[in-house]
PDB file of C-alpha atoms in Angstrom:
ATOM      1  CA  UNK A   1      -7.207  29.754  -3.092  1.00 78.00           C
ATOM      2  CA  UNK A   2      -5.836  26.984  -0.858  1.00 86.00           C
ATOM      3  CA  UNK A   3      -2.882  28.883   0.385  1.00 88.00           C
ATOM      4  CA  UNK A   4      -5.357  31.624   1.374  1.00 91.00           C
ATOM      5  CA  UNK A   5      -7.355  28.893   3.158  1.00 92.00           C
ATOM      6  CA  UNK A   6      -4.436  27.624   4.886  1.00 93.00           C
ATOM      7  CA  UNK A   7      -3.191  31.054   6.226  1.00 93.00           C
ATOM      8  CA  UNK A   8      -6.579  31.815   7.383  1.00 93.00           C
ATOM      9  CA  UNK A   9      -6.876  28.705   9.439  1.00 95.00           C
ATOM     10  CA  UNK A  10      -7.046  29.239  13.464  1.00 96.00           C
ATOM     11  CA  UNK A  11      -7.305  25.647  14.807  1.00 96.00           C
ATOM     12  CA  UNK A  12      -6.959  22.530  12.191  1.00 97.00           C
ATOM     13  CA  UNK A  13      -6.293  22.175   8.603  1.00 96.00           C
ATOM     14  CA  UNK A  14      -7.067  18.547   7.010  1.00 96.00           C
ATOM     15  CA  UNK A  15      -5.559  17.594   3.720  1.00 96.00           C
ATOM     16  CA  UNK A  16      -6.417  14.385   1.978  1.00 95.00           C
ATOM     17  CA  UNK A  17      -4.714  13.586  -1.062  1.00 93.00           C
ATOM     18  CA  UNK A  18      -2.910  10.683  -3.108  1.00 90.00           C
ATOM     19  CA  UNK A  19       0.005  12.986  -4.129  1.00 87.00           C
ATOM     20  CA  UNK A  20       1.648  15.532  -1.849  1.00 91.00           C
ATOM     21  CA  UNK A  21       4.286  17.467  -3.655  1.00 90.00           C
ATOM     22  CA  UNK A  22       3.762  21.097  -2.850  1.00 91.00           C
ATOM     23  CA  UNK A  23       5.161  24.299  -4.111  1.00 88.00           C
ATOM     24  CA  UNK A  24       7.354  26.629  -2.029  1.00 88.00           C
ATOM     25  CA  UNK A  25       4.270  28.795  -1.408  1.00 91.00           C
ATOM     26  CA  UNK A  26       1.817  26.053  -0.303  1.00 91.00           C
ATOM     27  CA  UNK A  27       4.664  24.139   1.830  1.00 93.00           C
ATOM     28  CA  UNK A  28       5.621  27.570   3.564  1.00 95.00           C
ATOM     29  CA  UNK A  29       1.879  28.375   4.379  1.00 96.00           C
ATOM     30  CA  UNK A  30       1.536  24.819   6.122  1.00 96.00           C
ATOM     31  CA  UNK A  31       4.896  25.531   8.001  1.00 96.00           C
ATOM     32  CA  UNK A  32       3.583  28.827   9.115  1.00 96.00           C
ATOM     33  CA  UNK A  33       0.268  27.525  10.370  1.00 96.00           C
ATOM     34  CA  UNK A  34       2.187  24.508  12.155  1.00 97.00           C
ATOM     35  CA  UNK A  35       4.518  27.094  13.801  1.00 96.00           C
ATOM     36  CA  UNK A  36       1.620  29.228  14.639  1.00 96.00           C
ATOM     37  CA  UNK A  37      -0.087  26.409  16.621  1.00 97.00           C
ATOM     38  CA  UNK A  38      -2.526  25.238  14.059  1.00 97.00           C
ATOM     39  CA  UNK A  39      -3.087  21.449  13.992  1.00 97.00           C
ATOM     40  CA  UNK A  40      -2.162  20.139  10.595  1.00 97.00           C
ATOM     41  CA  UNK A  41      -3.262  16.564   9.647  1.00 97.00           C
ATOM     42  CA  UNK A  42      -2.232  14.846   6.201  1.00 96.00           C
ATOM     43  CA  UNK A  43      -3.615  11.860   4.777  1.00 96.00           C
ATOM     44  CA  UNK A  44      -1.821   9.893   2.108  1.00 94.00           C
ATOM     45  CA  UNK A  45      -2.202   6.382   0.715  1.00 93.00           C
ATOM     46  CA  UNK A  46      -0.285   3.714   1.772  1.00 90.00           C
ATOM     47  CA  UNK A  47      -0.858   1.796  -1.801  1.00 86.00           C
ATOM     48  CA  UNK A  48       0.866   3.941  -4.405  1.00 80.00           C
ATOM     49  CA  UNK A  49       0.602   4.050  -8.125  1.00 76.00           C
ATOM     50  CA  UNK A  50       3.937   6.022  -8.881  1.00 77.00           C
ATOM     51  CA  UNK A  51       6.803   5.094  -6.555  1.00 81.00           C
ATOM     52  CA  UNK A  52       8.936   8.129  -7.590  1.00 81.00           C
ATOM     53  CA  UNK A  53       6.049  10.244  -6.600  1.00 83.00           C
ATOM     54  CA  UNK A  54       5.386   8.439  -3.548  1.00 83.00           C
ATOM     55  CA  UNK A  55       9.153   9.133  -2.273  1.00 88.00           C
ATOM     56  CA  UNK A  56       8.715  12.774  -3.305  1.00 88.00           C
ATOM     57  CA  UNK A  57       5.633  13.109  -1.304  1.00 89.00           C
ATOM     58  CA  UNK A  58       7.344  11.168   1.840  1.00 91.00           C
ATOM     59  CA  UNK A  59      10.123  13.988   1.563  1.00 89.00           C
ATOM     60  CA  UNK A  60       7.659  16.841   2.026  1.00 93.00           C
ATOM     61  CA  UNK A  61       5.783  14.934   4.648  1.00 94.00           C
ATOM     62  CA  UNK A  62       8.929  14.430   6.332  1.00 92.00           C
ATOM     63  CA  UNK A  63       9.525  18.021   6.619  1.00 92.00           C
ATOM     64  CA  UNK A  64       6.086  18.870   8.062  1.00 95.00           C
ATOM     65  CA  UNK A  65       6.344  15.815  10.423  1.00 94.00           C
ATOM     66  CA  UNK A  66       9.389  17.243  11.814  1.00 92.00           C
ATOM     67  CA  UNK A  67       7.538  20.329  12.725  1.00 95.00           C
ATOM     68  CA  UNK A  68       4.603  18.708  14.353  1.00 95.00           C
ATOM     69  CA  UNK A  69       2.090  17.719  11.554  1.00 96.00           C
ATOM     70  CA  UNK A  70       0.280  14.837  11.946  1.00 97.00           C
ATOM     71  CA  UNK A  71       0.497  12.351   9.301  1.00 96.00           C
ATOM     72  CA  UNK A  72      -1.854   9.492   8.500  1.00 97.00           C
ATOM     73  CA  UNK A  73      -1.321   6.558   6.173  1.00 95.00           C
ATOM     74  CA  UNK A  74      -4.504   5.161   4.555  1.00 95.00           C
ATOM     75  CA  UNK A  75      -4.683   1.547   4.307  1.00 94.00           C
ATOM     76  CA  UNK A  76      -5.194   1.101   0.651  1.00 91.00           C
ATOM     77  CA  UNK A  77      -5.137   3.961  -2.088  1.00 90.00           C
ATOM     78  CA  UNK A  78      -7.078   7.168  -1.870  1.00 88.00           C
ATOM     79  CA  UNK A  79      -8.083   9.477  -4.630  1.00 86.00           C
ATOM     80  CA  UNK A  80      -9.890  12.212  -2.645  1.00 87.00           C
ATOM     81  CA  UNK A  81      -8.474  15.627  -3.030  1.00 89.00           C
ATOM     82  CA  UNK A  82      -9.608  17.589  -0.200  1.00 93.00           C
ATOM     83  CA  UNK A  83      -8.501  20.487   2.047  1.00 93.00           C
ATOM     84  CA  UNK A  84     -10.705  21.796   4.861  1.00 91.00           C
ATOM     85  CA  UNK A  85     -10.294  24.397   7.602  1.00 94.00           C
ATOM     86  CA  UNK A  86     -11.693  24.738  11.139  1.00 93.00           C
ATOM     87  CA  UNK A  87     -14.824  23.002  10.202  1.00 89.00           C
ATOM     88  CA  UNK A  88     -15.835  26.182   8.330  1.00 92.00           C
ATOM     89  CA  UNK A  89     -14.347  25.905   4.917  1.00 94.00           C
ATOM     90  CA  UNK A  90     -13.680  22.997   2.341  1.00 93.00           C
ATOM     91  CA  UNK A  91     -12.165  22.661  -1.203  1.00 91.00           C
ATOM     92  CA  UNK A  92     -12.611  19.222  -3.169  1.00 89.00           C
ATOM     93  CA  UNK A  93     -12.157  18.405  -6.883  1.00 84.00           C
ATOM     94  CA  UNK A  94      -9.792  17.110  -9.271  1.00 77.00           C
ATOM     95  CA  UNK A  95      -6.583  19.143  -7.908  1.00 73.00           C
ATOM     96  CA  UNK A  96      -3.686  17.149  -6.360  1.00 72.00           C
ATOM     97  CA  UNK A  97      -1.706  18.809  -3.796  1.00 70.00           C
ATOM     98  CA  UNK A  98       1.269  18.835  -6.283  1.00 67.00           C
ATOM     99  CA  UNK A  99       3.067  21.368  -8.427  1.00 61.00           C
ATOM    100  CA  UNK A 100       1.798  19.918 -11.732  1.00 58.00           C
ATOM    101  CA  UNK A 101      -2.101  19.951 -10.805  1.00 59.00           C
ATOM    102  CA  UNK A 102      -1.733  23.639 -10.141  1.00 58.00           C
ATOM    103  CA  UNK A 103       0.293  24.908 -12.862  1.00 59.00           C
ATOM    104  CA  UNK A 104       0.118  22.252 -15.816  1.00 59.00           C
ATOM    105  CA  UNK A 105      -2.793  20.274 -15.853  1.00 60.00           C
ATOM    106  CA  UNK A 106      -5.491  22.849 -15.455  1.00 70.00           C
ATOM    107  CA  UNK A 107      -7.452  20.927 -12.643  1.00 70.00           C
ATOM    108  CA  UNK A 108     -10.157  22.625 -10.566  1.00 76.00           C
ATOM    109  CA  UNK A 109     -11.660  22.613  -7.238  1.00 81.00           C
ATOM    110  CA  UNK A 110     -14.593  23.761  -5.650  1.00 87.00           C
ATOM    111  CA  UNK A 111     -14.784  25.922  -2.453  1.00 90.00           C
ATOM    112  CA  UNK A 112     -17.793  25.166  -0.010  1.00 92.00           C
ATOM    113  CA  UNK A 113     -18.435  27.605   2.694  1.00 91.00           C
ATOM    114  CA  UNK A 114     -21.379  25.952   3.859  1.00 92.00           C
ATOM    115  CA  UNK A 115     -20.752  24.591   7.578  1.00 90.00           C
ATOM    116  CA  UNK A 116     -23.205  21.848   7.274  1.00 93.00           C
ATOM    117  CA  UNK A 117     -21.380  20.283   4.083  1.00 92.00           C
ATOM    118  CA  UNK A 118     -18.103  20.692   5.728  1.00 93.00           C
ATOM    119  CA  UNK A 119     -19.051  18.858   8.480  1.00 93.00           C
ATOM    120  CA  UNK A 120     -20.711  16.061   6.119  1.00 94.00           C
ATOM    121  CA  UNK A 121     -17.300  15.671   4.681  1.00 93.00           C
ATOM    122  CA  UNK A 122     -15.685  15.773   7.906  1.00 93.00           C
ATOM    123  CA  UNK A 123     -17.703  12.684   8.882  1.00 95.00           C
ATOM    124  CA  UNK A 124     -16.379  10.809   5.523  1.00 94.00           C
ATOM    125  CA  UNK A 125     -12.878  12.073   6.386  1.00 94.00           C
ATOM    126  CA  UNK A 126     -13.233  10.649   9.976  1.00 95.00           C
ATOM    127  CA  UNK A 127     -14.372   7.232   8.619  1.00 96.00           C
ATOM    128  CA  UNK A 128     -11.314   7.092   6.385  1.00 96.00           C
ATOM    129  CA  UNK A 129      -9.211   7.720   9.703  1.00 96.00           C
ATOM    130  CA  UNK A 130     -10.376   4.357  10.950  1.00 96.00           C
ATOM    131  CA  UNK A 131      -8.436   2.912   8.169  1.00 96.00           C
ATOM    132  CA  UNK A 132      -5.381   4.763   8.826  1.00 96.00           C
ATOM    133  CA  UNK A 133      -2.232   4.263  10.633  1.00 96.00           C
ATOM    134  CA  UNK A 134      -0.304   7.243  11.916  1.00 96.00           C
ATOM    135  CA  UNK A 135       3.247   7.579  10.343  1.00 95.00           C
ATOM    136  CA  UNK A 136       5.545   8.902  13.123  1.00 92.00           C
ATOM    137  CA  UNK A 137       9.103  10.237  13.441  1.00 85.00           C
ATOM    138  CA  UNK A 138      10.175   6.666  14.714  1.00 87.00           C
ATOM    139  CA  UNK A 139       8.655   4.972  11.559  1.00 85.00           C
ATOM    140  CA  UNK A 140      10.470   7.528   9.420  1.00 83.00           C
ATOM    141  CA  UNK A 141      13.857   7.260  11.023  1.00 82.00           C
ATOM    142  CA  UNK A 142      13.460   3.042  10.568  1.00 85.00           C
ATOM    143  CA  UNK A 143      13.681   3.484   6.930  1.00 82.00           C
ATOM    144  CA  UNK A 144      16.738   1.971   5.377  1.00 82.00           C
ATOM    145  CA  UNK A 145      19.552   4.371   3.933  1.00 87.00           C
ATOM    146  CA  UNK A 146      18.563   3.359   0.355  1.00 89.00           C
ATOM    147  CA  UNK A 147      14.955   4.292   0.995  1.00 83.00           C
ATOM    148  CA  UNK A 148      16.175   7.594   2.586  1.00 85.00           C
ATOM    149  CA  UNK A 149      18.453   8.240  -0.319  1.00 84.00           C
ATOM    150  CA  UNK A 150      15.338   7.421  -2.879  1.00 86.00           C
ATOM    151  CA  UNK A 151      13.294  10.017  -0.975  1.00 80.00           C
ATOM    152  CA  UNK A 152      15.798  12.382  -1.293  1.00 82.00           C
ATOM    153  CA  UNK A 153      16.469  12.230  -4.993  1.00 85.00           C
ATOM    154  CA  UNK A 154      12.891  12.147  -5.838  1.00 80.00           C
ATOM    155  CA  UNK A 155      12.593  15.630  -3.882  1.00 81.00           C
ATOM    156  CA  UNK A 156      15.036  16.854  -6.327  1.00 81.00           C
ATOM    157  CA  UNK A 157      12.927  15.812  -9.510  1.00 76.00           C
ATOM    158  CA  UNK A 158       9.652  16.712  -7.780  1.00 74.00           C
ATOM    159  CA  UNK A 159       8.890  19.868  -9.986  1.00 71.00           C
ATOM    160  CA  UNK A 160       8.623  17.481 -12.863  1.00 62.00           C
ATOM    161  CA  UNK A 161       6.755  14.278 -11.337  1.00 57.00           C
TER     162      UNK A 161
END
């Protein structure tokens, strides 16, 4: 469902998630969207609860950042799992943007096609943006060699995190 939403995007995709470890199809659809001119914005937390999951998240985030995605770091912990497309469609629920939620944990989301509800959530998202700092290529490159190494190692184990 989320992949279908992503490939239908014309203008903007917004994702808010505590964990971002997408499978190949999800990641490929986001890359295709970016390369097609769709703005992709991802919000992840600054405060983390699993260091290995955070490093794996950064590995995927770095790939999308290099393609032109905007990454926002929320000052605290967010637990929202939201994806909305072009102010027209929204999905939210218990499903993280990670491999485990979709295939192992039997988590579920609701899809909302009501534009008023989508815009209502967009207002909440925009308020959360006020508590964010943009993560940039400059910041990514500043990470020390050990952090970069842990990010790469976490990517290797991402399918089991």
